[in-house]
mmCIF file of C-alpha atoms and ligand atoms in Angstrom:
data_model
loop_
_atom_site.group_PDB
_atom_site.id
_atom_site.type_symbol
_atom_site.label_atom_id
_atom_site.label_comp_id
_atom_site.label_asym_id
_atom_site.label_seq_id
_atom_site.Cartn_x
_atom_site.Cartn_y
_atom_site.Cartn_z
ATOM 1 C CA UNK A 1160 0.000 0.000 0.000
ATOM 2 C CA UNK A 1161 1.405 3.692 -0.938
ATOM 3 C CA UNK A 1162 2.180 5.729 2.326
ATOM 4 C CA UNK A 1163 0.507 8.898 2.195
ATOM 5 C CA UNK A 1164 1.504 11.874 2.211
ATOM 6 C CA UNK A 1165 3.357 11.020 -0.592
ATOM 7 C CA UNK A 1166 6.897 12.804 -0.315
ATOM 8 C CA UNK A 1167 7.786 14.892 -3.290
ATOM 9 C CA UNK A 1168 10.915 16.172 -3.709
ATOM 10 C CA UNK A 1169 12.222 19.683 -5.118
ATOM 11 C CA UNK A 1170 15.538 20.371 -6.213
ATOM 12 C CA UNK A 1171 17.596 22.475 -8.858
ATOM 13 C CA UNK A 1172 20.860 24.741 -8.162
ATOM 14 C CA UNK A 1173 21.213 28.186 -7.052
ATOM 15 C CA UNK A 1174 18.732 30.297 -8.348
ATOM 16 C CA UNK A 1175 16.568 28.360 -10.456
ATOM 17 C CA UNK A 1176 13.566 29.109 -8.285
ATOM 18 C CA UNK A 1177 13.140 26.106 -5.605
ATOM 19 C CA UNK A 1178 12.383 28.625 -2.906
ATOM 20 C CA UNK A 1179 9.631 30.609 -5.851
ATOM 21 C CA UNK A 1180 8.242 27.454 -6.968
ATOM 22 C CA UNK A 1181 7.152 26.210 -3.230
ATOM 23 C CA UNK A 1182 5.112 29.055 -2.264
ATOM 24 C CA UNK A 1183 3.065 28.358 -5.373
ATOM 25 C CA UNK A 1184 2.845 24.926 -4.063
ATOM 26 C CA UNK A 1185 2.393 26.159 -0.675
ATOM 27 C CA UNK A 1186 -0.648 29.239 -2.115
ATOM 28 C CA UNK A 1187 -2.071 25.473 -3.357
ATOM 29 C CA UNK A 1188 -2.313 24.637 0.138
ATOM 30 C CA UNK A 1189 0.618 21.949 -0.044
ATOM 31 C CA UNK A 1190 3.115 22.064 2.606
ATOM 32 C CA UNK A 1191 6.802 22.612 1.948
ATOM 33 C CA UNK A 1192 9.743 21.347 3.578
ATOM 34 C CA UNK A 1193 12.672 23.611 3.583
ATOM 35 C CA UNK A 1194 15.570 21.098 3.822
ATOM 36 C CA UNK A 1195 18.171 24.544 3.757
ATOM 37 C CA UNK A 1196 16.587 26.309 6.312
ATOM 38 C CA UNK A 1197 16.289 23.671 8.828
ATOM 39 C CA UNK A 1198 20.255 23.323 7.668
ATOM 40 C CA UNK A 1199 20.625 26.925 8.456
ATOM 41 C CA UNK A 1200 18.638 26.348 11.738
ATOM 42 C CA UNK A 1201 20.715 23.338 12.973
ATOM 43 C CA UNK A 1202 24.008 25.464 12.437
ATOM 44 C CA UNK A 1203 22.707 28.733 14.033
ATOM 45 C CA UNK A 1204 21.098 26.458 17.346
ATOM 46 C CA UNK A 1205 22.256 22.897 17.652
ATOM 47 C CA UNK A 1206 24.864 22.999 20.373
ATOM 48 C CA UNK A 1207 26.330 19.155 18.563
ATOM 49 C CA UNK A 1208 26.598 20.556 15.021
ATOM 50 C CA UNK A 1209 28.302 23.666 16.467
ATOM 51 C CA UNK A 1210 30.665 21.803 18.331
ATOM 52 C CA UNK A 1211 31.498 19.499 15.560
ATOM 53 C CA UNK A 1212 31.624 21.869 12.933
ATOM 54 C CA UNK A 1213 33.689 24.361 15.649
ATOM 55 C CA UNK A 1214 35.781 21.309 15.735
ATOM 56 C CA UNK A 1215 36.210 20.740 12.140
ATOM 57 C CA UNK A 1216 36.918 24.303 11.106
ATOM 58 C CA UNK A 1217 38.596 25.820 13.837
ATOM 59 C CA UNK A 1218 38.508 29.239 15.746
ATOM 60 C CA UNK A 1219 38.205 31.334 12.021
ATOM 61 C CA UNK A 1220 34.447 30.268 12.240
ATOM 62 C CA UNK A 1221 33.197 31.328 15.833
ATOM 63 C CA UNK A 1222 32.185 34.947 16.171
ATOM 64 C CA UNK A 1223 31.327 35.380 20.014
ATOM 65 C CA UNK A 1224 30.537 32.074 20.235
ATOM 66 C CA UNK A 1225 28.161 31.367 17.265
ATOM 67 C CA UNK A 1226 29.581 30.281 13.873
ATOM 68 C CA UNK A 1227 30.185 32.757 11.402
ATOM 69 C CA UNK A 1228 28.134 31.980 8.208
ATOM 70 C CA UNK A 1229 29.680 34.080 5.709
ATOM 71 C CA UNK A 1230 33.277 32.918 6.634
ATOM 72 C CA UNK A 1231 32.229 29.158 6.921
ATOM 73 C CA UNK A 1232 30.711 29.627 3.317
ATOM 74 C CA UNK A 1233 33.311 31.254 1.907
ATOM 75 C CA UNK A 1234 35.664 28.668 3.305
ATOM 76 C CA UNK A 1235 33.535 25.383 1.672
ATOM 77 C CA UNK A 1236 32.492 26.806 -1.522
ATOM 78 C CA UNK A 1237 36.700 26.547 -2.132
ATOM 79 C CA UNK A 1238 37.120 23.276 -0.908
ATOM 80 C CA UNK A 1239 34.806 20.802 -2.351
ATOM 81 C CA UNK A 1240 35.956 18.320 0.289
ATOM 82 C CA UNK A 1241 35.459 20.750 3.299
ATOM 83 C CA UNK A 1242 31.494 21.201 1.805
ATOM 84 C CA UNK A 1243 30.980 17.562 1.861
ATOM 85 C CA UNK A 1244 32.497 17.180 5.912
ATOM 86 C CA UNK A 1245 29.952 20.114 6.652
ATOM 87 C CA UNK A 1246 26.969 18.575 4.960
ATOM 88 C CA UNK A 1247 28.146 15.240 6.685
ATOM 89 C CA UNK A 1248 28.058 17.151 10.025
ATOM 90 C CA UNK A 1249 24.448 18.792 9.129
ATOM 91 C CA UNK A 1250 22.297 16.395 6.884
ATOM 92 C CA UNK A 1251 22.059 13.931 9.786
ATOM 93 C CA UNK A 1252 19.739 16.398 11.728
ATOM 94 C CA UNK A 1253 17.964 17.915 9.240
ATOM 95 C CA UNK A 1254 17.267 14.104 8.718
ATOM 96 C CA UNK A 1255 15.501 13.825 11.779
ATOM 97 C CA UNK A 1256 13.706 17.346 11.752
ATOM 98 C CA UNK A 1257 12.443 15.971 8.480
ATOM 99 C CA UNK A 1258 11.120 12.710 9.995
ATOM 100 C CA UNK A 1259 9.543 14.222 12.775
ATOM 101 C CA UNK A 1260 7.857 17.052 10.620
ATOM 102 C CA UNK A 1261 6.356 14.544 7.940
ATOM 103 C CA UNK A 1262 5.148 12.347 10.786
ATOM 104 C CA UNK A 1263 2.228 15.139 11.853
ATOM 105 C CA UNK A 1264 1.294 15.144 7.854
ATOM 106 C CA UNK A 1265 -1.817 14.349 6.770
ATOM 107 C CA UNK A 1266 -2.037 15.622 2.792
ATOM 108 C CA UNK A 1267 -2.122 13.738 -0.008
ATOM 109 C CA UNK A 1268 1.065 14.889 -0.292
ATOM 110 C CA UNK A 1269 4.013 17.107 0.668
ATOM 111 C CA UNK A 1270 6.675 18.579 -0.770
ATOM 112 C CA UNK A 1271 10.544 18.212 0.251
ATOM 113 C CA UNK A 1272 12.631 21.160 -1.251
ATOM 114 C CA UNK A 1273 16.686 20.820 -1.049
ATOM 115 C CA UNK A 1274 19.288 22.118 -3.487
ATOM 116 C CA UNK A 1275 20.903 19.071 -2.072
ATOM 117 C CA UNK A 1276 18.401 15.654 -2.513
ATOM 118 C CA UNK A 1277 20.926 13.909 -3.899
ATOM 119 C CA UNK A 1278 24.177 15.121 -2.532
ATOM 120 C CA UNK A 1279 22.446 13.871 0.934
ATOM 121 C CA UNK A 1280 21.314 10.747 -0.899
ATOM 122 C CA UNK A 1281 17.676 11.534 1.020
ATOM 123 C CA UNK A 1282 16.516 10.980 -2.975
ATOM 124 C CA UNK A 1283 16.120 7.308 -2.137
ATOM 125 C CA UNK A 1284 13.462 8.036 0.076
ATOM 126 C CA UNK A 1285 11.200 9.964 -2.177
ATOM 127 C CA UNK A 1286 8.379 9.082 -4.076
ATOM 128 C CA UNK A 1287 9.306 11.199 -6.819
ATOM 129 C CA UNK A 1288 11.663 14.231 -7.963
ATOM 130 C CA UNK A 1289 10.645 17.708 -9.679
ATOM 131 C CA UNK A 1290 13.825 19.198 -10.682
ATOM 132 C CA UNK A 1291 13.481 22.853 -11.339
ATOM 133 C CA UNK A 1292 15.720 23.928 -14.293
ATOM 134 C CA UNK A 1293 16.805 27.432 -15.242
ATOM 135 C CA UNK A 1294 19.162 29.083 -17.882
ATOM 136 C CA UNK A 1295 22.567 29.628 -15.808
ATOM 137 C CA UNK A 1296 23.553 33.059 -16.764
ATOM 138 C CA UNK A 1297 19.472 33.747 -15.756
ATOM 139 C CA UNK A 1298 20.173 32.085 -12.683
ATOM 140 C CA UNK A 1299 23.386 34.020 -12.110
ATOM 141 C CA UNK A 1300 21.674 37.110 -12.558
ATOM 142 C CA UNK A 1301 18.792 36.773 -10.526
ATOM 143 C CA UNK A 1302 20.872 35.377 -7.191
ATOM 144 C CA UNK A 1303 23.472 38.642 -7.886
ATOM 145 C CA UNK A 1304 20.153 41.174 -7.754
ATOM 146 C CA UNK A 1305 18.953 38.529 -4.670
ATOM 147 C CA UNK A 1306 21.975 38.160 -2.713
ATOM 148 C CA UNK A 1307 24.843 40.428 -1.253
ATOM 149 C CA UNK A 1308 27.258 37.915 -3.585
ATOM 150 C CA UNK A 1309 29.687 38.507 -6.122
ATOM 151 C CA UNK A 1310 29.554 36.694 -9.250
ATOM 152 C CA UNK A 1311 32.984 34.244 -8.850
ATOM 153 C CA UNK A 1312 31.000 33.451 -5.328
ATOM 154 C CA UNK A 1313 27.988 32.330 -7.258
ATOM 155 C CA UNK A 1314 29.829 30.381 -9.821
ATOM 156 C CA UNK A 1315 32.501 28.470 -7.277
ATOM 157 C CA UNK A 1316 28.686 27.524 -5.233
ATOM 158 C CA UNK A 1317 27.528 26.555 -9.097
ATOM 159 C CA UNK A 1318 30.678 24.712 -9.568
ATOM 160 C CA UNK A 1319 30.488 22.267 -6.695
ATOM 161 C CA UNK A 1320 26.661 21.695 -7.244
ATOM 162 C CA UNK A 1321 25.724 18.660 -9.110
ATOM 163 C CA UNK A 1322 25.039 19.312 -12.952
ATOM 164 C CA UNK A 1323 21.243 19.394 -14.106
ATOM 165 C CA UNK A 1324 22.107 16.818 -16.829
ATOM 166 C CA UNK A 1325 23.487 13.912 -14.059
ATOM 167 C CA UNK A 1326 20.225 14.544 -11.939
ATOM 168 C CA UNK A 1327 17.851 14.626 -14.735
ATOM 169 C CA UNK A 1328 17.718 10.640 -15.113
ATOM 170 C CA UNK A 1329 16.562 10.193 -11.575
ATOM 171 C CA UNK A 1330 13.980 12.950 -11.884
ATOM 172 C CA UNK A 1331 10.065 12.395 -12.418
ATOM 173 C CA UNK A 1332 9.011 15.716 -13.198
ATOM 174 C CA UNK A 1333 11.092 18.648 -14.752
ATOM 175 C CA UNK A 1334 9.806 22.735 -14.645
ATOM 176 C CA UNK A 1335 11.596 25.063 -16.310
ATOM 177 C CA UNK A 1336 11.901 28.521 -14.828
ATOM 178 C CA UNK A 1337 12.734 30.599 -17.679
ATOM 179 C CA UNK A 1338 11.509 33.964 -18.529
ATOM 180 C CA UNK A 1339 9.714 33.015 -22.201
ATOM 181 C CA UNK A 1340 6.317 31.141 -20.272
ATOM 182 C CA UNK A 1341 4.673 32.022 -17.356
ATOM 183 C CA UNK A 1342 5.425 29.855 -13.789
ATOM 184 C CA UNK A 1343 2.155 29.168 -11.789
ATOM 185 C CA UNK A 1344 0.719 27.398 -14.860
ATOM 186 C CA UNK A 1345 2.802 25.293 -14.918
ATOM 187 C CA UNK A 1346 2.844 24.733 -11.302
ATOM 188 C CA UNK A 1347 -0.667 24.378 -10.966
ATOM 189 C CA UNK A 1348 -0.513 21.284 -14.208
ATOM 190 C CA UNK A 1349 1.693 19.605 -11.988
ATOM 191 C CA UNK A 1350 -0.266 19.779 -8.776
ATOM 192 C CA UNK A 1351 -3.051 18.422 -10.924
ATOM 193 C CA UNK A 1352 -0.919 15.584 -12.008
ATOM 194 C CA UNK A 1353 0.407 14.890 -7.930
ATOM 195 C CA UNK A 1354 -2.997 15.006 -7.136
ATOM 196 C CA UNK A 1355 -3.843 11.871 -9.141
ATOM 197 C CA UNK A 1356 -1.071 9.494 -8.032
HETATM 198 P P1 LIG B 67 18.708 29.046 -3.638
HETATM 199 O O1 LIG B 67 19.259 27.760 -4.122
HETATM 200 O O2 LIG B 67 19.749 30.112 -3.544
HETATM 201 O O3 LIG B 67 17.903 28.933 -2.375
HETATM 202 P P2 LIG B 67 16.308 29.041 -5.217
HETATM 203 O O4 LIG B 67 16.464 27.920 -6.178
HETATM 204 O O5 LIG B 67 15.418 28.817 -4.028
HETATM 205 O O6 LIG B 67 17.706 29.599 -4.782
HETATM 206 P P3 LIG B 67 14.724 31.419 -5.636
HETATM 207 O O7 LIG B 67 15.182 32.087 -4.382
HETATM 208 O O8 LIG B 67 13.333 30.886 -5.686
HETATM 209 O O9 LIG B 67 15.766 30.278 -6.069
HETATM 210 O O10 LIG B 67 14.910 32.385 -6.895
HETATM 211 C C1 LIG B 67 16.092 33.166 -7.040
HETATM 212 C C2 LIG B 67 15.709 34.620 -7.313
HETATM 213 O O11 LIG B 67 15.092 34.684 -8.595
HETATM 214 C C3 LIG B 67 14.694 35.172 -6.320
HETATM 215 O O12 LIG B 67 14.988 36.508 -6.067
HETATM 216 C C4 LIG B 67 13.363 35.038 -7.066
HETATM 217 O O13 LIG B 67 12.426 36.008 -6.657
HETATM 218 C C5 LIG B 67 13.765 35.203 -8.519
HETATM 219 N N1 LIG B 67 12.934 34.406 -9.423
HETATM 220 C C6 LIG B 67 12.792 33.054 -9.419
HETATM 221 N N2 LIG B 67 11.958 32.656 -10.395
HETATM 222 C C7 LIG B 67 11.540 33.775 -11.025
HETATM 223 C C8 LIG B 67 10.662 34.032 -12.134
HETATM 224 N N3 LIG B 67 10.044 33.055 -12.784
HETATM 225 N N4 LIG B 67 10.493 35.321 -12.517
HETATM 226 C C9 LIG B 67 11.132 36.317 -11.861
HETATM 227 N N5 LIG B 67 11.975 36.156 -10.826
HETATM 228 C C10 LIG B 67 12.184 34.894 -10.405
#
């Protein structure tokens, strides 16, 4: 028997519009996970992931006390091996925030958004993918007018993200966020289509 809610996953790099995409979902009256800020929440307030990533990092990271965000990311979008001990230190917990959250769900079924499904191998557990795909100088542009970020920032972060065309075989459904057809059509067709599974 299929386990309702079904879990849907949302992913696509920087900028291509995971964040825009779920509050249509969410105006739909589907609830959204957001995998990144529950990362951002477990590095800001869980005293473990602090100490391990305090650890990990060293005294560059702490400003009185709490880590440093800005210097932690500029430090891991160099290092592609330093990004993957972080996510090892922070993927665990968002793990169980996500378990706990989807256990009070009742929907037909909700929506998991993370620029990092597969990086965190949480895929697997998924009943299907929507991967949201935009042109890459478009994206560029629109997290530079978004974001306090320069442009080589944006592209080392683009860099160490996985490419669109090695997700796209594991992915179910595919919008893309350009700026030729309108969004929430297309948004709303694919609700219709989640709707009947
Ligand atoms: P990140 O990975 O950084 O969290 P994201 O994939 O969640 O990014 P969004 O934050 O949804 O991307 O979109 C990036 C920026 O582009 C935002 O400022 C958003 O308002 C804008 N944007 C996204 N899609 C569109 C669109 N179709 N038309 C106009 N602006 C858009």
């Amino acid at each position: 028997m299929i386990k309702r809610p079904l879990k849907i996953g949302l992913t696509g790099g920087i900028g291509s519009g995971k964040t825009t995409i779920s509050h249509i979902f969410q105006s739909l009256g589907i609830e959204v996970f957001n995998s990144d800020q529950y990362g951002k929440k477990a590095i800001e307030e869980n005293k473990t992931v602090i100490k391990k990533i305090h650890q990990e990092f060293g005294e560059d990271i702490i400003t009185n006390g709490h880590i440093n965000k800005k210097n932690l990311s500029k430090i891991v979008f160099q290092d592609i091996t330093k990004l993957r001990k972080l996510n090892n230190i922070i993927h665990p917990i968002v793990i169980q925030d996500f378990n706990k959250w989807y256990s009070k769900k009742t929907n037909h079924y909700i929506i998991k958004e993370s620029a990092l499904l597969f990086e965190s191998k949480t895929f697997h557990n998924l009943d299907a993918i929507i991967l949201i795909k935009a042109p890459v100088e478009l994206r560029i542009n629109r997290v530079y007018q978004r974001d306090n970020r320069s442009r080589s920032e944006i592209l080392s972060i683009i860099k160490n993200q996985l490419k669109t065309k090695d997700i796209k075989e594991h992915t179910d459904y595919i919008i893309n966020n350009n700026e030729k057809t309108l969004l929430t059509p297309k948004v709303i067709q694919l609700h219709k289509q989640l709707m009947n599974l």
